[in-house]
Every structure is written in C-alpha cells, then in structure tokens.
C-alpha cells in the first residue's frame, strides 16, 4: 500500500466507526470463548442470593441494552424489572429500600458520574449491584459488588457499535446463567454476523432512499423494540435525522397519523412472537401507503417497499437483536456518508456524558 493511499484511508470519513463495526464478529467470539465462564460464575453467585426483582440503570446505547435485558429477565425468568430514574437518588436524595434487589448498571465506559453515584447509593441501600462495562478498571466497576467485562476492546468512535452488541451478548449469557444454563445457542451468532456485515453494498443502496429524509419512524415489538430505539439513536447521532422510535402498539395510538406515503418507516420484524404481534401494525402502515422498509424475515421484506433479509434461521428470537442492529448500524453510517457528513465526528457529542 502506497503512503498516499494509506493517508487517504486514515482520513476517510467514518473510518473509525467502520472499523469498529467490522470487529463485531471477533468480539462476539471473544465473549463466547473467554468471557462466558466468568459471566456464568457471576450469574451463579447472584442467583444464590435470590433477588426478588431487578432494576436496570443506564444511559444512551447502554439504556437500549438494558431494555433488552429487561425483556430477557421478565420473559425468561419471570422476574419483575424496572428502568431506574437516577435523578431520584442523585438529584432528590431519595433512599429506597433495595434489600434483595438486583441493580444492574450498564455502561460502556463505566465513568459517568451519575451512574457511579446511583450505583453507590443502591449498594448502600442494600442492593446486589452488578456493573456491565467495557472497562474493568472503571469507577463504576469499583463501586459495584459484581462486574461483567464485555471484552469489546477500545472503542474510539463516538457512536457505540461493538460495545452495544457485546453488551447484548454479555447480558444474554448472564440471564442464561441465572437460569443455570450455558447459553449455548449464542455460539451460532458470529458467522451470521459476518454474513450481515459483508452485505454493506445492499445497505448502501438502501441508504440512498434516506439521503434527503427530514424525519424517520422506526418501530418494532418484543425483543425487537430495543433494536428500534438503538437504530433511531444511531441515525440521530450520526446523520442528525430526527428518527422517532415507537413500540408498534404505541405507534397505533396516535403517532400513526404522521405517517404517509413520503414518511420513511423502518420496521424491525423479529422472527417469532414479536413479529407476530407487529403484524397488525405492518398491515396498517401498508394501508396508509407508507414507505415501509423491513429488517427481518424474507417474507416480510418481500411484502414491504424494500428491506434487508436477516439470516435468522436457527437463531432464537431472544438472540436476534444482536443480528438485527448490524444492518441498522451500517445504515446509519451509509446515510451519514451520503449526506456528506462524518460519522466519526458527530456535532456536540461526547463519549462519556456527565450529568448530575
């Protein structure tokens, strides 16, 4: 490679985000090979404490990963879960009784002061505290009783990609461990993840329809809903397109009125019960003449204006979010490039958000 070509590559817009997206299959394999035994041991020790319910704490992409964990815990274990409002403790000084409560804090950096303060307060209130981070030496890991390292390696791009999918897999393995299982179904993920990422040309063609979009709507149900929220976040923080995410059920209760034949809609359709629950929403969207793009099974893509067929054969619905988000990460990247912007340099964003 010539020095000139090397310099061009180093200056290419989005090269950091692109490189980190490409690392995801290797990160998944690393977690499965190196991280899984430690995650299962942590889960075993927490299960022995028999938590009565779970609170999940996070911000940004990690908040969407925490929502995924909420679905897992409620569906797989029947444990009631809630997403915490950190200001109740950090701003208002509330001190709830958290004895026998499992508080899981998800944070890529583990350095956000409000997450650290909230977790410390939870532990002082009697909670079992677990930090899920990409940094075992972080302040959050230090104040938590237990820690899970998602092993994603350094992430330099401002839009989180590999840490998001790594967090999903780590949380899946943790919940499997709480059930006394090894999460063996996840071992099938790295290969289809590679297949999805290799289809970037398809995504580039799909992105052309959104180059001049003024707003977008992204919807799903069930396990796919966290994916819809994360996809909207990625589009907003890279391309600045106002992207609104809705549960399909919520979309039918008012926001559907803003959808017409020029309003782009992306539907994340799980291959399973979530997709079945979303079907009435898809029917209504098609009836309104919406520009509907589907990420999901082939039959659903064929019935839409366009889409991306996911290789979900043999992948349980609860693991599909790890594949679903990959083409949507690529879409955010390609839309941003098509609009003449740099995904590596979103305006007014910081890797660690400091709120109090």
PDB file of C-alpha atoms in Angstrom, residues 10-304:
ATOM      1  CA  UNK A  10      -6.586   7.331   7.525  1.00  0.00           C
ATOM      2  CA  UNK A  11      -8.512  10.481   6.566  1.00  0.00           C
ATOM      3  CA  UNK A  12     -11.583   8.728   5.125  1.00  0.00           C
ATOM      4  CA  UNK A  13     -14.779   9.932   6.866  1.00  0.00           C
ATOM      5  CA  UNK A  14     -16.219   7.293   9.163  1.00  0.00           C
ATOM      6  CA  UNK A  15     -13.141   5.048   9.100  1.00  0.00           C
ATOM      7  CA  UNK A  16     -13.169   4.590  12.894  1.00  0.00           C
ATOM      8  CA  UNK A  17     -16.854   3.671  13.075  1.00  0.00           C
ATOM      9  CA  UNK A  18     -16.476   1.430  10.026  1.00  0.00           C
ATOM     10  CA  UNK A  19     -13.518  -0.398  11.553  1.00  0.00           C
ATOM     11  CA  UNK A  20     -15.279  -0.943  14.861  1.00  0.00           C
ATOM     12  CA  UNK A  21     -18.425  -2.262  13.198  1.00  0.00           C
ATOM     13  CA  UNK A  22     -16.259  -4.767  11.330  1.00  0.00           C
ATOM     14  CA  UNK A  23     -14.766  -6.023  14.621  1.00  0.00           C
ATOM     15  CA  UNK A  24     -18.097  -7.259  15.969  1.00  0.00           C
ATOM     16  CA  UNK A  25     -17.921 -10.930  14.926  1.00  0.00           C
ATOM     17  CA  UNK A  26     -14.487 -11.190  16.566  1.00  0.00           C
ATOM     18  CA  UNK A  27     -15.810  -9.509  19.718  1.00  0.00           C
ATOM     19  CA  UNK A  28     -18.714 -11.958  19.882  1.00  0.00           C
ATOM     20  CA  UNK A  29     -16.288 -14.886  19.585  1.00  0.00           C
ATOM     21  CA  UNK A  30     -14.083 -13.409  22.313  1.00  0.00           C
ATOM     22  CA  UNK A  31     -17.002 -13.149  24.719  1.00  0.00           C
ATOM     23  CA  UNK A  32     -18.130 -16.697  23.952  1.00  0.00           C
ATOM     24  CA  UNK A  33     -14.634 -18.127  24.368  1.00  0.00           C
ATOM     25  CA  UNK A  34     -13.156 -16.017  27.160  1.00  0.00           C
ATOM     26  CA  UNK A  35     -15.972 -14.147  28.838  1.00  0.00           C
ATOM     27  CA  UNK A  36     -18.711 -16.752  29.129  1.00  0.00           C
ATOM     28  CA  UNK A  37     -17.196 -18.795  32.001  1.00  0.00           C
ATOM     29  CA  UNK A  38     -16.722 -15.672  34.142  1.00  0.00           C
ATOM     30  CA  UNK A  39     -20.193 -14.396  33.306  1.00  0.00           C
ATOM     31  CA  UNK A  40     -21.748 -17.720  34.248  1.00  0.00           C
ATOM     32  CA  UNK A  41     -19.861 -17.783  37.557  1.00  0.00           C
ATOM     33  CA  UNK A  42     -21.044 -14.264  38.363  1.00  0.00           C
ATOM     34  CA  UNK A  43     -24.608 -15.263  37.482  1.00  0.00           C
ATOM     35  CA  UNK A  44     -24.358 -18.350  39.707  1.00  0.00           C
ATOM     36  CA  UNK A  45     -23.261 -16.276  42.695  1.00  0.00           C
ATOM     37  CA  UNK A  46     -26.041 -13.728  42.184  1.00  0.00           C
ATOM     38  CA  UNK A  47     -28.689 -16.426  41.647  1.00  0.00           C
ATOM     39  CA  UNK A  48     -27.721 -17.893  45.029  1.00  0.00           C
ATOM     40  CA  UNK A  49     -28.805 -14.564  46.590  1.00  0.00           C
ATOM     41  CA  UNK A  50     -32.328 -14.996  45.089  1.00  0.00           C
ATOM     42  CA  UNK A  51     -33.063 -11.353  44.141  1.00  0.00           C
ATOM     43  CA  UNK A  52     -36.794 -10.555  44.318  1.00  0.00           C
ATOM     44  CA  UNK A  53     -36.765  -8.111  41.398  1.00  0.00           C
ATOM     45  CA  UNK A  54     -34.345  -6.211  39.152  1.00  0.00           C
ATOM     46  CA  UNK A  55     -33.641  -2.542  38.475  1.00  0.00           C
ATOM     47  CA  UNK A  56     -31.660  -1.549  35.381  1.00  0.00           C
ATOM     48  CA  UNK A  57     -29.663   1.665  35.149  1.00  0.00           C
ATOM     49  CA  UNK A  58     -28.041   3.102  32.015  1.00  0.00           C
ATOM     50  CA  UNK A  59     -27.909   5.955  29.525  1.00  0.00           C
ATOM     51  CA  UNK A  60     -27.697   6.203  25.733  1.00  0.00           C
ATOM     52  CA  UNK A  61     -26.947   2.995  23.831  1.00  0.00           C
ATOM     53  CA  UNK A  62     -26.423   1.219  27.140  1.00  0.00           C
ATOM     54  CA  UNK A  63     -30.001   2.135  28.070  1.00  0.00           C
ATOM     55  CA  UNK A  64     -31.192   0.239  25.000  1.00  0.00           C
ATOM     56  CA  UNK A  65     -29.046  -2.734  26.015  1.00  0.00           C
ATOM     57  CA  UNK A  66     -30.613  -2.536  29.482  1.00  0.00           C
ATOM     58  CA  UNK A  67     -34.084  -2.578  27.914  1.00  0.00           C
ATOM     59  CA  UNK A  68     -33.087  -5.773  26.085  1.00  0.00           C
ATOM     60  CA  UNK A  69     -32.061  -7.264  29.440  1.00  0.00           C
ATOM     61  CA  UNK A  70     -35.468  -6.269  30.841  1.00  0.00           C
ATOM     62  CA  UNK A  71     -37.196  -8.348  28.160  1.00  0.00           C
ATOM     63  CA  UNK A  72     -34.868 -11.274  28.839  1.00  0.00           C
ATOM     64  CA  UNK A  73     -35.329 -11.199  32.606  1.00  0.00           C
ATOM     65  CA  UNK A  74     -39.099 -10.829  32.508  1.00  0.00           C
ATOM     66  CA  UNK A  75     -39.689 -13.407  29.752  1.00  0.00           C
ATOM     67  CA  UNK A  76     -37.010 -15.957  30.598  1.00  0.00           C
ATOM     68  CA  UNK A  77     -37.082 -15.712  34.405  1.00  0.00           C
ATOM     69  CA  UNK A  78     -40.390 -14.084  35.284  1.00  0.00           C
ATOM     70  CA  UNK A  79     -38.516 -11.506  37.369  1.00  0.00           C
ATOM     71  CA  UNK A  80     -40.211  -8.095  37.532  1.00  0.00           C
ATOM     72  CA  UNK A  81     -37.886  -5.405  36.186  1.00  0.00           C
ATOM     73  CA  UNK A  82     -37.801  -1.635  36.088  1.00  0.00           C
ATOM     74  CA  UNK A  83     -35.655   1.049  34.489  1.00  0.00           C
ATOM     75  CA  UNK A  84     -34.422   3.420  37.172  1.00  0.00           C
ATOM     76  CA  UNK A  85     -34.779   7.188  37.278  1.00  0.00           C
ATOM     77  CA  UNK A  86     -31.333   8.153  38.500  1.00  0.00           C
ATOM     78  CA  UNK A  87     -32.300  11.684  39.476  1.00  0.00           C
ATOM     79  CA  UNK A  88     -34.466  10.320  42.285  1.00  0.00           C
ATOM     80  CA  UNK A  89     -31.261   9.483  44.152  1.00  0.00           C
ATOM     81  CA  UNK A  90     -28.643  11.779  42.572  1.00  0.00           C
ATOM     82  CA  UNK A  91     -30.755  14.973  42.485  1.00  0.00           C
ATOM     83  CA  UNK A  92     -33.514  14.384  45.043  1.00  0.00           C
ATOM     84  CA  UNK A  93     -31.618  12.261  47.532  1.00  0.00           C
ATOM     85  CA  UNK A  94     -34.245   9.516  47.732  1.00  0.00           C
ATOM     86  CA  UNK A  95     -33.100   6.372  49.528  1.00  0.00           C
ATOM     87  CA  UNK A  96     -35.418   3.484  48.599  1.00  0.00           C
ATOM     88  CA  UNK A  97     -35.239   0.132  50.361  1.00  0.00           C
ATOM     89  CA  UNK A  98     -33.323  -2.068  47.904  1.00  0.00           C
ATOM     90  CA  UNK A  99     -32.666  -5.097  50.056  1.00  0.00           C
ATOM     91  CA  UNK A 100     -32.683  -8.276  47.944  1.00  0.00           C
ATOM     92  CA  UNK A 101     -32.972  -6.208  44.756  1.00  0.00           C
ATOM     93  CA  UNK A 102     -30.535  -6.764  41.896  1.00  0.00           C
ATOM     94  CA  UNK A 103     -29.408  -3.445  40.394  1.00  0.00           C
ATOM     95  CA  UNK A 104     -27.684  -3.859  37.028  1.00  0.00           C
ATOM     96  CA  UNK A 105     -25.863  -0.804  35.698  1.00  0.00           C
ATOM     97  CA  UNK A 106     -24.846  -0.956  32.041  1.00  0.00           C
ATOM     98  CA  UNK A 107     -22.188   1.497  30.878  1.00  0.00           C
ATOM     99  CA  UNK A 108     -19.665   1.183  28.114  1.00  0.00           C
ATOM    100  CA  UNK A 109     -17.090   3.419  29.827  1.00  0.00           C
ATOM    101  CA  UNK A 110     -18.116   2.924  33.447  1.00  0.00           C
ATOM    102  CA  UNK A 111     -17.120   6.526  34.025  1.00  0.00           C
ATOM    103  CA  UNK A 112     -20.355   8.515  34.073  1.00  0.00           C
ATOM    104  CA  UNK A 113     -20.594  10.252  37.475  1.00  0.00           C
ATOM    105  CA  UNK A 114     -24.373   9.868  37.796  1.00  0.00           C
ATOM    106  CA  UNK A 115     -24.182   6.143  37.083  1.00  0.00           C
ATOM    107  CA  UNK A 116     -21.429   5.760  39.656  1.00  0.00           C
ATOM    108  CA  UNK A 117     -23.345   7.814  42.250  1.00  0.00           C
ATOM    109  CA  UNK A 118     -26.592   5.956  41.583  1.00  0.00           C
ATOM    110  CA  UNK A 119     -24.908   2.561  41.888  1.00  0.00           C
ATOM    111  CA  UNK A 120     -23.120   3.551  45.070  1.00  0.00           C
ATOM    112  CA  UNK A 121     -26.424   4.733  46.565  1.00  0.00           C
ATOM    113  CA  UNK A 122     -28.102   1.465  45.525  1.00  0.00           C
ATOM    114  CA  UNK A 123     -25.417  -0.601  47.199  1.00  0.00           C
ATOM    115  CA  UNK A 124     -25.684   1.465  50.365  1.00  0.00           C
ATOM    116  CA  UNK A 125     -29.456   0.868  50.264  1.00  0.00           C
ATOM    117  CA  UNK A 126     -28.899  -2.896  50.365  1.00  0.00           C
ATOM    118  CA  UNK A 127     -28.974  -3.784  46.664  1.00  0.00           C
ATOM    119  CA  UNK A 128     -26.964  -6.509  44.959  1.00  0.00           C
ATOM    120  CA  UNK A 129     -25.072  -4.406  42.419  1.00  0.00           C
ATOM    121  CA  UNK A 130     -23.732  -5.586  39.070  1.00  0.00           C
ATOM    122  CA  UNK A 131     -21.812  -3.371  36.631  1.00  0.00           C
ATOM    123  CA  UNK A 132     -21.704  -4.399  32.967  1.00  0.00           C
ATOM    124  CA  UNK A 133     -18.954  -2.359  31.323  1.00  0.00           C
ATOM    125  CA  UNK A 134     -16.161  -2.358  28.764  1.00  0.00           C
ATOM    126  CA  UNK A 135     -13.719  -1.181  31.413  1.00  0.00           C
ATOM    127  CA  UNK A 136     -12.978  -3.390  34.448  1.00  0.00           C
ATOM    128  CA  UNK A 137     -10.854  -0.598  35.957  1.00  0.00           C
ATOM    129  CA  UNK A 138     -13.649   1.971  35.797  1.00  0.00           C
ATOM    130  CA  UNK A 139     -15.130   3.846  38.786  1.00  0.00           C
ATOM    131  CA  UNK A 140     -18.426   2.040  38.185  1.00  0.00           C
ATOM    132  CA  UNK A 141     -16.813  -1.379  38.427  1.00  0.00           C
ATOM    133  CA  UNK A 142     -15.071  -0.258  41.616  1.00  0.00           C
ATOM    134  CA  UNK A 143     -18.290   0.713  43.424  1.00  0.00           C
ATOM    135  CA  UNK A 144     -20.233  -2.390  42.294  1.00  0.00           C
ATOM    136  CA  UNK A 145     -20.234  -5.683  44.151  1.00  0.00           C
ATOM    137  CA  UNK A 146     -20.071  -7.661  40.896  1.00  0.00           C
ATOM    138  CA  UNK A 147     -18.726  -6.829  37.446  1.00  0.00           C
ATOM    139  CA  UNK A 148     -19.036  -8.226  33.922  1.00  0.00           C
ATOM    140  CA  UNK A 149     -16.466  -7.164  31.328  1.00  0.00           C
ATOM    141  CA  UNK A 150     -17.958  -7.130  27.802  1.00  0.00           C
ATOM    142  CA  UNK A 151     -14.464  -7.513  26.288  1.00  0.00           C
ATOM    143  CA  UNK A 152     -15.124  -5.284  23.282  1.00  0.00           C
ATOM    144  CA  UNK A 153     -11.685  -3.680  23.311  1.00  0.00           C
ATOM    145  CA  UNK A 154     -11.100   0.088  22.988  1.00  0.00           C
ATOM    146  CA  UNK A 155     -13.953   1.870  21.236  1.00  0.00           C
ATOM    147  CA  UNK A 156     -12.892   5.239  19.814  1.00  0.00           C
ATOM    148  CA  UNK A 157     -15.856   6.125  17.605  1.00  0.00           C
ATOM    149  CA  UNK A 158     -18.447   8.306  19.312  1.00  0.00           C
ATOM    150  CA  UNK A 159     -21.376   6.175  18.049  1.00  0.00           C
ATOM    151  CA  UNK A 160     -21.241   2.942  20.054  1.00  0.00           C
ATOM    152  CA  UNK A 161     -21.366  -0.160  17.853  1.00  0.00           C
ATOM    153  CA  UNK A 162     -19.268  -3.082  19.057  1.00  0.00           C
ATOM    154  CA  UNK A 163     -19.847  -2.261  22.727  1.00  0.00           C
ATOM    155  CA  UNK A 164     -23.599  -2.377  22.127  1.00  0.00           C
ATOM    156  CA  UNK A 165     -23.662  -5.860  20.615  1.00  0.00           C
ATOM    157  CA  UNK A 166     -21.077  -7.018  23.163  1.00  0.00           C
ATOM    158  CA  UNK A 167     -23.331  -5.787  25.972  1.00  0.00           C
ATOM    159  CA  UNK A 168     -26.313  -7.625  24.488  1.00  0.00           C
ATOM    160  CA  UNK A 169     -24.413 -10.899  24.318  1.00  0.00           C
ATOM    161  CA  UNK A 170     -22.971 -10.490  27.819  1.00  0.00           C
ATOM    162  CA  UNK A 171     -26.447  -9.788  29.209  1.00  0.00           C
ATOM    163  CA  UNK A 172     -27.891 -12.789  27.376  1.00  0.00           C
ATOM    164  CA  UNK A 173     -25.204 -15.065  28.834  1.00  0.00           C
ATOM    165  CA  UNK A 174     -25.765 -13.578  32.289  1.00  0.00           C
ATOM    166  CA  UNK A 175     -29.518 -14.235  32.191  1.00  0.00           C
ATOM    167  CA  UNK A 176     -28.872 -17.759  30.879  1.00  0.00           C
ATOM    168  CA  UNK A 177     -26.514 -18.238  33.828  1.00  0.00           C
ATOM    169  CA  UNK A 178     -29.204 -17.107  36.262  1.00  0.00           C
ATOM    170  CA  UNK A 179     -31.333 -19.926  34.847  1.00  0.00           C
ATOM    171  CA  UNK A 180     -28.496 -22.418  35.336  1.00  0.00           C
ATOM    172  CA  UNK A 181     -27.922 -22.692  31.581  1.00  0.00           C
ATOM    173  CA  UNK A 182     -24.832 -22.064  29.458  1.00  0.00           C
ATOM    174  CA  UNK A 183     -26.426 -20.034  26.645  1.00  0.00           C
ATOM    175  CA  UNK A 184     -25.107 -22.454  24.038  1.00  0.00           C
ATOM    176  CA  UNK A 185     -27.458 -21.090  21.355  1.00  0.00           C
ATOM    177  CA  UNK A 186     -25.323 -17.937  21.207  1.00  0.00           C
ATOM    178  CA  UNK A 187     -22.393 -19.857  19.755  1.00  0.00           C
ATOM    179  CA  UNK A 188     -24.086 -19.697  16.359  1.00  0.00           C
ATOM    180  CA  UNK A 189     -24.003 -15.875  16.234  1.00  0.00           C
ATOM    181  CA  UNK A 190     -20.552 -14.880  14.916  1.00  0.00           C
ATOM    182  CA  UNK A 191     -20.935 -16.469  11.470  1.00  0.00           C
ATOM    183  CA  UNK A 192     -24.274 -14.835  10.546  1.00  0.00           C
ATOM    184  CA  UNK A 193     -22.938 -11.575  12.000  1.00  0.00           C
ATOM    185  CA  UNK A 194     -20.085 -11.766   9.500  1.00  0.00           C
ATOM    186  CA  UNK A 195     -22.550 -12.521   6.708  1.00  0.00           C
ATOM    187  CA  UNK A 196     -24.637  -9.462   7.546  1.00  0.00           C
ATOM    188  CA  UNK A 197     -21.656  -7.113   7.702  1.00  0.00           C
ATOM    189  CA  UNK A 198     -20.394  -8.430   4.363  1.00  0.00           C
ATOM    190  CA  UNK A 199     -23.582  -7.170   2.677  1.00  0.00           C
ATOM    191  CA  UNK A 200     -22.718  -3.480   3.002  1.00  0.00           C
ATOM    192  CA  UNK A 201     -23.420  -2.848  -0.691  1.00  0.00           C
ATOM    193  CA  UNK A 202     -27.085  -3.733  -0.077  1.00  0.00           C
ATOM    194  CA  UNK A 203     -27.217  -1.244   2.762  1.00  0.00           C
ATOM    195  CA  UNK A 204     -25.537   1.438   0.653  1.00  0.00           C
ATOM    196  CA  UNK A 205     -28.293   1.101  -1.963  1.00  0.00           C
ATOM    197  CA  UNK A 206     -30.925   1.169   0.772  1.00  0.00           C
ATOM    198  CA  UNK A 207     -29.372   4.298   2.285  1.00  0.00           C
ATOM    199  CA  UNK A 208     -29.869   6.277  -0.921  1.00  0.00           C
ATOM    200  CA  UNK A 209     -33.614   6.498  -0.227  1.00  0.00           C
ATOM    201  CA  UNK A 210     -32.901   8.344   3.037  1.00  0.00           C
ATOM    202  CA  UNK A 211     -30.329  10.847   1.797  1.00  0.00           C
ATOM    203  CA  UNK A 212     -32.823  13.719   1.885  1.00  0.00           C
ATOM    204  CA  UNK A 213     -35.118  12.412   4.601  1.00  0.00           C
ATOM    205  CA  UNK A 214     -36.373  15.050   7.021  1.00  0.00           C
ATOM    206  CA  UNK A 215     -37.580  12.539   9.603  1.00  0.00           C
ATOM    207  CA  UNK A 216     -37.927   8.794  10.070  1.00  0.00           C
ATOM    208  CA  UNK A 217     -40.008   6.431  12.153  1.00  0.00           C
ATOM    209  CA  UNK A 218     -38.640   3.120  13.421  1.00  0.00           C
ATOM    210  CA  UNK A 219     -40.903   0.561  15.018  1.00  0.00           C
ATOM    211  CA  UNK A 220     -40.886  -2.958  16.415  1.00  0.00           C
ATOM    212  CA  UNK A 221     -42.312  -5.075  19.212  1.00  0.00           C
ATOM    213  CA  UNK A 222     -40.977  -7.506  21.776  1.00  0.00           C
ATOM    214  CA  UNK A 223     -37.294  -8.284  21.613  1.00  0.00           C
ATOM    215  CA  UNK A 224     -37.018  -6.046  18.538  1.00  0.00           C
ATOM    216  CA  UNK A 225     -38.090  -2.879  20.355  1.00  0.00           C
ATOM    217  CA  UNK A 226     -34.659  -2.160  21.903  1.00  0.00           C
ATOM    218  CA  UNK A 227     -33.240  -2.528  18.371  1.00  0.00           C
ATOM    219  CA  UNK A 228     -35.672   0.097  17.063  1.00  0.00           C
ATOM    220  CA  UNK A 229     -34.637   2.500  19.826  1.00  0.00           C
ATOM    221  CA  UNK A 230     -30.924   1.891  19.226  1.00  0.00           C
ATOM    222  CA  UNK A 231     -31.310   2.307  15.456  1.00  0.00           C
ATOM    223  CA  UNK A 232     -33.084   5.641  15.952  1.00  0.00           C
ATOM    224  CA  UNK A 233     -30.318   6.786  18.283  1.00  0.00           C
ATOM    225  CA  UNK A 234     -27.625   5.805  15.779  1.00  0.00           C
ATOM    226  CA  UNK A 235     -29.337   7.702  12.955  1.00  0.00           C
ATOM    227  CA  UNK A 236     -29.823  10.805  15.079  1.00  0.00           C
ATOM    228  CA  UNK A 237     -26.309  10.924  16.494  1.00  0.00           C
ATOM    229  CA  UNK A 238     -24.550  10.340  13.148  1.00  0.00           C
ATOM    230  CA  UNK A 239     -26.728  11.884  10.430  1.00  0.00           C
ATOM    231  CA  UNK A 240     -28.835  14.241  12.606  1.00  0.00           C
ATOM    232  CA  UNK A 241     -32.067  12.952  11.021  1.00  0.00           C
ATOM    233  CA  UNK A 242     -34.882  13.192  13.601  1.00  0.00           C
ATOM    234  CA  UNK A 243     -35.612   9.485  13.997  1.00  0.00           C
ATOM    235  CA  UNK A 244     -38.520   8.532  16.253  1.00  0.00           C
ATOM    236  CA  UNK A 245     -38.740   5.054  17.724  1.00  0.00           C
ATOM    237  CA  UNK A 246     -42.053   3.544  18.792  1.00  0.00           C
ATOM    238  CA  UNK A 247     -43.324   0.249  20.009  1.00  0.00           C
ATOM    239  CA  UNK A 248     -45.760  -0.934  17.369  1.00  0.00           C
ATOM    240  CA  UNK A 249     -48.530  -0.808  19.957  1.00  0.00           C
ATOM    241  CA  UNK A 250     -47.736   2.828  20.786  1.00  0.00           C
ATOM    242  CA  UNK A 251     -47.476   3.747  17.102  1.00  0.00           C
ATOM    243  CA  UNK A 252     -51.123   2.805  16.608  1.00  0.00           C
ATOM    244  CA  UNK A 253     -52.228   5.105  19.456  1.00  0.00           C
ATOM    245  CA  UNK A 254     -51.694   8.451  17.725  1.00  0.00           C
ATOM    246  CA  UNK A 255     -48.259   8.738  16.068  1.00  0.00           C
ATOM    247  CA  UNK A 256     -49.542   6.697  13.094  1.00  0.00           C
ATOM    248  CA  UNK A 257     -51.309   9.882  11.969  1.00  0.00           C
ATOM    249  CA  UNK A 258     -47.973  11.433  10.942  1.00  0.00           C
ATOM    250  CA  UNK A 259     -47.109   8.508   8.658  1.00  0.00           C
ATOM    251  CA  UNK A 260     -47.944   8.989   4.978  1.00  0.00           C
ATOM    252  CA  UNK A 261     -46.506   7.981   1.625  1.00  0.00           C
ATOM    253  CA  UNK A 262     -43.497  10.262   2.000  1.00  0.00           C
ATOM    254  CA  UNK A 263     -42.655   9.415   5.615  1.00  0.00           C
ATOM    255  CA  UNK A 264     -39.995   6.684   5.744  1.00  0.00           C
ATOM    256  CA  UNK A 265     -40.738   3.884   8.194  1.00  0.00           C
ATOM    257  CA  UNK A 266     -38.338   1.108   9.168  1.00  0.00           C
ATOM    258  CA  UNK A 267     -39.863  -1.918  10.868  1.00  0.00           C
ATOM    259  CA  UNK A 268     -37.669  -4.347  12.772  1.00  0.00           C
ATOM    260  CA  UNK A 269     -39.604  -7.601  12.488  1.00  0.00           C
ATOM    261  CA  UNK A 270     -38.431 -10.411  14.783  1.00  0.00           C
ATOM    262  CA  UNK A 271     -38.835 -13.942  13.518  1.00  0.00           C
ATOM    263  CA  UNK A 272     -41.095 -15.077  16.347  1.00  0.00           C
ATOM    264  CA  UNK A 273     -43.811 -13.794  18.665  1.00  0.00           C
ATOM    265  CA  UNK A 274     -42.635 -10.178  18.444  1.00  0.00           C
ATOM    266  CA  UNK A 275     -43.046 -10.266  14.674  1.00  0.00           C
ATOM    267  CA  UNK A 276     -46.495 -11.810  15.013  1.00  0.00           C
ATOM    268  CA  UNK A 277     -47.521  -9.038  17.419  1.00  0.00           C
ATOM    269  CA  UNK A 278     -46.234  -6.434  14.948  1.00  0.00           C
ATOM    270  CA  UNK A 279     -48.268  -7.776  12.010  1.00  0.00           C
ATOM    271  CA  UNK A 280     -51.353  -5.532  12.539  1.00  0.00           C
ATOM    272  CA  UNK A 281     -49.018  -2.516  12.566  1.00  0.00           C
ATOM    273  CA  UNK A 282     -47.385  -3.588   9.292  1.00  0.00           C
ATOM    274  CA  UNK A 283     -50.823  -4.026   7.739  1.00  0.00           C
ATOM    275  CA  UNK A 284     -51.900  -0.537   8.818  1.00  0.00           C
ATOM    276  CA  UNK A 285     -48.686   1.018   7.536  1.00  0.00           C
ATOM    277  CA  UNK A 286     -49.091  -0.610   4.144  1.00  0.00           C
ATOM    278  CA  UNK A 287     -52.717   0.550   4.102  1.00  0.00           C
ATOM    279  CA  UNK A 288     -51.564   4.142   4.592  1.00  0.00           C
ATOM    280  CA  UNK A 289     -49.132   3.843   1.687  1.00  0.00           C
ATOM    281  CA  UNK A 290     -46.097   4.279   3.927  1.00  0.00           C
ATOM    282  CA  UNK A 291     -42.582   3.948   2.533  1.00  0.00           C
ATOM    283  CA  UNK A 292     -42.034   0.795   4.585  1.00  0.00           C
ATOM    284  CA  UNK A 293     -38.649  -0.891   4.825  1.00  0.00           C
ATOM    285  CA  UNK A 294     -38.374  -4.112   6.827  1.00  0.00           C
ATOM    286  CA  UNK A 295     -35.400  -5.656   8.574  1.00  0.00           C
ATOM    287  CA  UNK A 296     -36.387  -9.253   9.207  1.00  0.00           C
ATOM    288  CA  UNK A 297     -37.564 -12.453   7.535  1.00  0.00           C
ATOM    289  CA  UNK A 298     -37.679 -12.754   3.725  1.00  0.00           C
ATOM    290  CA  UNK A 299     -41.486 -12.957   3.522  1.00  0.00           C
ATOM    291  CA  UNK A 300     -41.867  -9.675   5.433  1.00  0.00           C
ATOM    292  CA  UNK A 301     -39.230  -7.933   3.315  1.00  0.00           C
ATOM    293  CA  UNK A 302     -40.970  -9.083   0.114  1.00  0.00           C
ATOM    294  CA  UNK A 303     -44.271  -7.607   1.318  1.00  0.00           C
ATOM    295  CA  UNK A 304     -42.677  -4.197   2.030  1.00  0.00           C
TER     296      UNK A 304
END
